[in-house]
Structures are given as C-alpha cells and as structure tokens.
C-alpha cells in the first residue's frame, strides 16, 4: 500500500511538472519546444467565452496556431493553480488545471493587457516512461482587456 501511494505521488508530480513546463515555455514563446510535451496525434480545443476559438489536431497544427496567436503579444505570463489528477491506469490520466494567463500587446499605439482565467481539461498518456498531453480542452472562462499605462517588455 505504501509503495502504491509513493508511486502515485511521484506520477502526480511528473504531471504537474509537465503542465508547469508547458506554461514556462509559453511565457518565453518557445512554442516549438512545447510540441514534444504532446503526443504526435494530440488534440487541443480552445473555447473563449464559451465560443469555439480553435480545434487543433497533431503537433504541426498545434504549433502553427499557438505561434500565430502568441505573435500578437510581446509579454506572456502564466500562473498555474490547482491541478487535480485522476489516474485511469498506470499509463493514462485525466486532470483539471486552473491557470491565470496574462497577455500584453500593442493595439492602436497603446499597451493592452488581456487577462484570462482558464480551466484546462487534460488527458495524459505515458509513453516510453514519459507523460505527454494527449488531449486538452482550454476554456477561457473569464477574459478582460484593458489599457495599461506602462509596460517593461
């Protein structure tokens, strides 16, 4: 029983590290480096304000959409919160992850902050001893945009 508990703690930490690594790379706009965090046939579906924004399948399409989206912003910031994991097997898991996403870009000569509260529904698969994101539903639940007076890029 103790060994199983320890194994689950280790696997939960590996999944949290996966999610945090994704966010750290996003903050630096290192999209190509995010792609190995996904399975080859991963699916990412994004909703903003309840409306479908993008439905991507496979690393190539995910990379293209992420890169094009982030090109609009000079500053990207993620803060991950709760990450609740349910194991389906030793190589499959699901999780809910909450994240605050702040994006700053220029619009009409002004610095605009886009502040999003995001809930991710993730499915993970462990391949070759490494956890990968196989499916992600990103729900941008609350979004606010406002001008900011100064920004250090």
Coordinates of C-alpha atoms in Angstrom, one line a residue:
X1 CA 0.0 0.0 0.0
X2 CA 2.8 2.5 0.9
X3 CA 4.6 1.8 -2.4
X4 CA 1.5 2.5 -4.4
X5 CA 1.0 5.8 -2.6
X6 CA 4.6 6.8 -3.2
X7 CA 4.3 5.9 -6.9
X8 CA 1.1 8.0 -7.2
X9 CA 2.8 11.0 -5.6
X10 CA 5.8 10.7 -8.0
X11 CA 3.4 10.4 -11.0
X12 CA 1.3 13.4 -9.8
X13 CA 4.5 15.5 -9.5
X14 CA 5.6 14.4 -13.0
X15 CA 2.2 15.5 -14.4
X16 CA 2.4 18.8 -12.5
X17 CA 5.9 19.3 -13.9
X18 CA 4.5 18.7 -17.4
X19 CA 1.9 21.3 -17.1
X20 CA 4.3 23.8 -15.5
X21 CA 6.9 23.2 -18.2
X22 CA 4.2 23.9 -20.9
X23 CA 3.4 27.2 -19.2
X24 CA 7.1 28.2 -18.7
X25 CA 7.8 27.6 -22.3
X26 CA 4.7 29.6 -23.3
X27 CA 5.9 32.6 -21.3
X28 CA 9.1 32.6 -23.3
X29 CA 7.1 32.0 -26.6
X30 CA 9.2 28.8 -27.2
X31 CA 6.3 27.1 -29.0
X32 CA 8.4 24.6 -30.9
X33 CA 9.9 23.4 -27.5
X34 CA 6.3 22.8 -26.2
X35 CA 5.5 20.3 -29.0
X36 CA 7.3 17.3 -27.5
X37 CA 5.1 17.7 -24.5
X38 CA 2.2 16.5 -26.7
X39 CA 1.5 13.1 -28.2
X40 CA 2.0 13.1 -32.0
X41 CA -1.8 13.0 -32.6
X42 CA -2.7 15.3 -29.7
X43 CA -5.9 17.3 -29.9
X44 CA -6.3 20.8 -28.4
X45 CA -9.7 22.5 -28.4
X46 CA -9.9 26.1 -27.2
X47 CA -13.0 28.0 -26.2
X48 CA -13.0 31.7 -25.4
X49 CA -16.2 33.0 -23.7
X50 CA -18.0 29.7 -24.5
X51 CA -17.3 30.1 -28.2
X52 CA -15.0 27.7 -30.1
X53 CA -11.8 29.6 -31.0
X54 CA -9.7 26.7 -32.4
X55 CA -9.7 22.9 -32.7
X56 CA -6.3 21.6 -33.5
X57 CA -5.1 18.0 -34.2
X58 CA -1.5 17.0 -34.3
X59 CA 1.7 18.7 -33.2
X60 CA 2.2 20.6 -36.5
X61 CA -1.2 22.2 -36.4
X62 CA -1.0 23.0 -32.7
X63 CA 2.4 24.6 -33.2
X64 CA 1.1 26.8 -36.1
X65 CA -2.0 28.0 -34.2
X66 CA -0.1 28.6 -31.0
X67 CA 2.7 30.5 -32.8
X68 CA 0.3 32.7 -34.8
X69 CA -1.7 33.5 -31.6
X70 CA 1.3 34.4 -29.4
X71 CA 2.8 36.6 -32.2
X72 CA 0.2 39.2 -31.2
X73 CA 1.8 39.7 -27.8
X74 CA 5.2 40.8 -26.5
X75 CA 4.7 39.6 -22.9
X76 CA 3.1 36.3 -21.9
X77 CA 2.6 35.2 -18.3
X78 CA 1.0 32.0 -16.9
X79 CA 0.3 31.2 -13.3
X80 CA -0.9 27.7 -12.7
X81 CA -3.1 26.8 -9.8
X82 CA -4.9 23.7 -8.7
X83 CA -4.1 20.5 -10.7
X84 CA -6.4 17.6 -9.8
X85 CA -5.4 14.3 -11.3
X86 CA -7.4 11.1 -11.7
X87 CA -5.5 8.0 -12.8
X88 CA -7.3 5.7 -15.3
X89 CA -4.4 3.3 -15.4
X90 CA -0.7 3.2 -15.0
X91 CA -0.3 5.0 -18.4
X92 CA -3.4 7.1 -18.6
X93 CA -4.7 10.0 -16.5
X94 CA -7.0 13.0 -16.6
X95 CA -6.7 16.3 -14.8
X96 CA -8.3 19.7 -14.3
X97 CA -5.8 22.5 -14.2
X98 CA -6.6 26.2 -13.5
X99 CA -4.4 28.9 -14.9
X100 CA -4.2 32.7 -14.9
X101 CA -3.0 33.9 -18.3
X102 CA -1.9 37.5 -19.0
X103 CA -1.0 38.6 -22.5
X104 CA 0.3 42.1 -23.3
X105 CA 0.4 43.5 -26.8
X106 CA 0.1 46.8 -28.6
X107 CA -3.2 48.0 -30.0
X108 CA -3.6 51.4 -31.7
X109 CA -0.3 52.6 -30.1
X110 CA -1.4 51.6 -26.6
X111 CA -0.3 48.7 -24.4
X112 CA -3.3 46.4 -23.8
X113 CA -3.4 43.7 -21.1
X114 CA -5.6 40.7 -21.8
X115 CA -6.3 38.9 -18.6
X116 CA -7.7 35.4 -18.8
X117 CA -8.9 32.8 -16.2
X118 CA -8.5 29.4 -17.9
X119 CA -9.7 26.0 -16.9
X120 CA -7.9 23.1 -18.7
X121 CA -9.3 19.6 -19.0
X122 CA -6.3 17.4 -19.8
X123 CA -5.9 13.8 -20.8
X124 CA -2.4 12.4 -20.5
X125 CA -0.7 9.2 -21.8
X126 CA 2.6 7.8 -20.5
X127 CA 4.8 6.8 -23.5
X128 CA 8.3 5.5 -23.1
X129 CA 8.3 6.4 -19.4
X130 CA 7.3 10.0 -20.0
X131 CA 3.9 11.7 -19.5
X132 CA 2.5 13.6 -22.5
X133 CA -0.6 15.7 -23.2
X134 CA -2.9 13.7 -25.5
X135 CA -6.0 15.9 -25.3
X136 CA -6.5 19.4 -23.9
X137 CA -9.7 21.4 -23.7
X138 CA -8.9 25.0 -22.8
X139 CA -11.8 27.0 -21.6
X140 CA -11.0 30.7 -21.3
X141 CA -13.9 31.3 -18.7
X142 CA -13.3 34.9 -17.8
X143 CA -11.5 37.4 -20.1
X144 CA -10.9 41.1 -19.6
X145 CA -8.9 43.5 -21.7
X146 CA -7.7 46.9 -20.5
X147 CA -5.1 49.5 -21.4
X148 CA -2.1 49.6 -19.1
X149 CA 0.0 52.8 -18.6
X150 CA 3.5 51.4 -18.7
X151 CA 5.0 48.1 -19.7
X152 CA 8.5 46.8 -19.3
X153 CA 8.8 44.3 -22.1

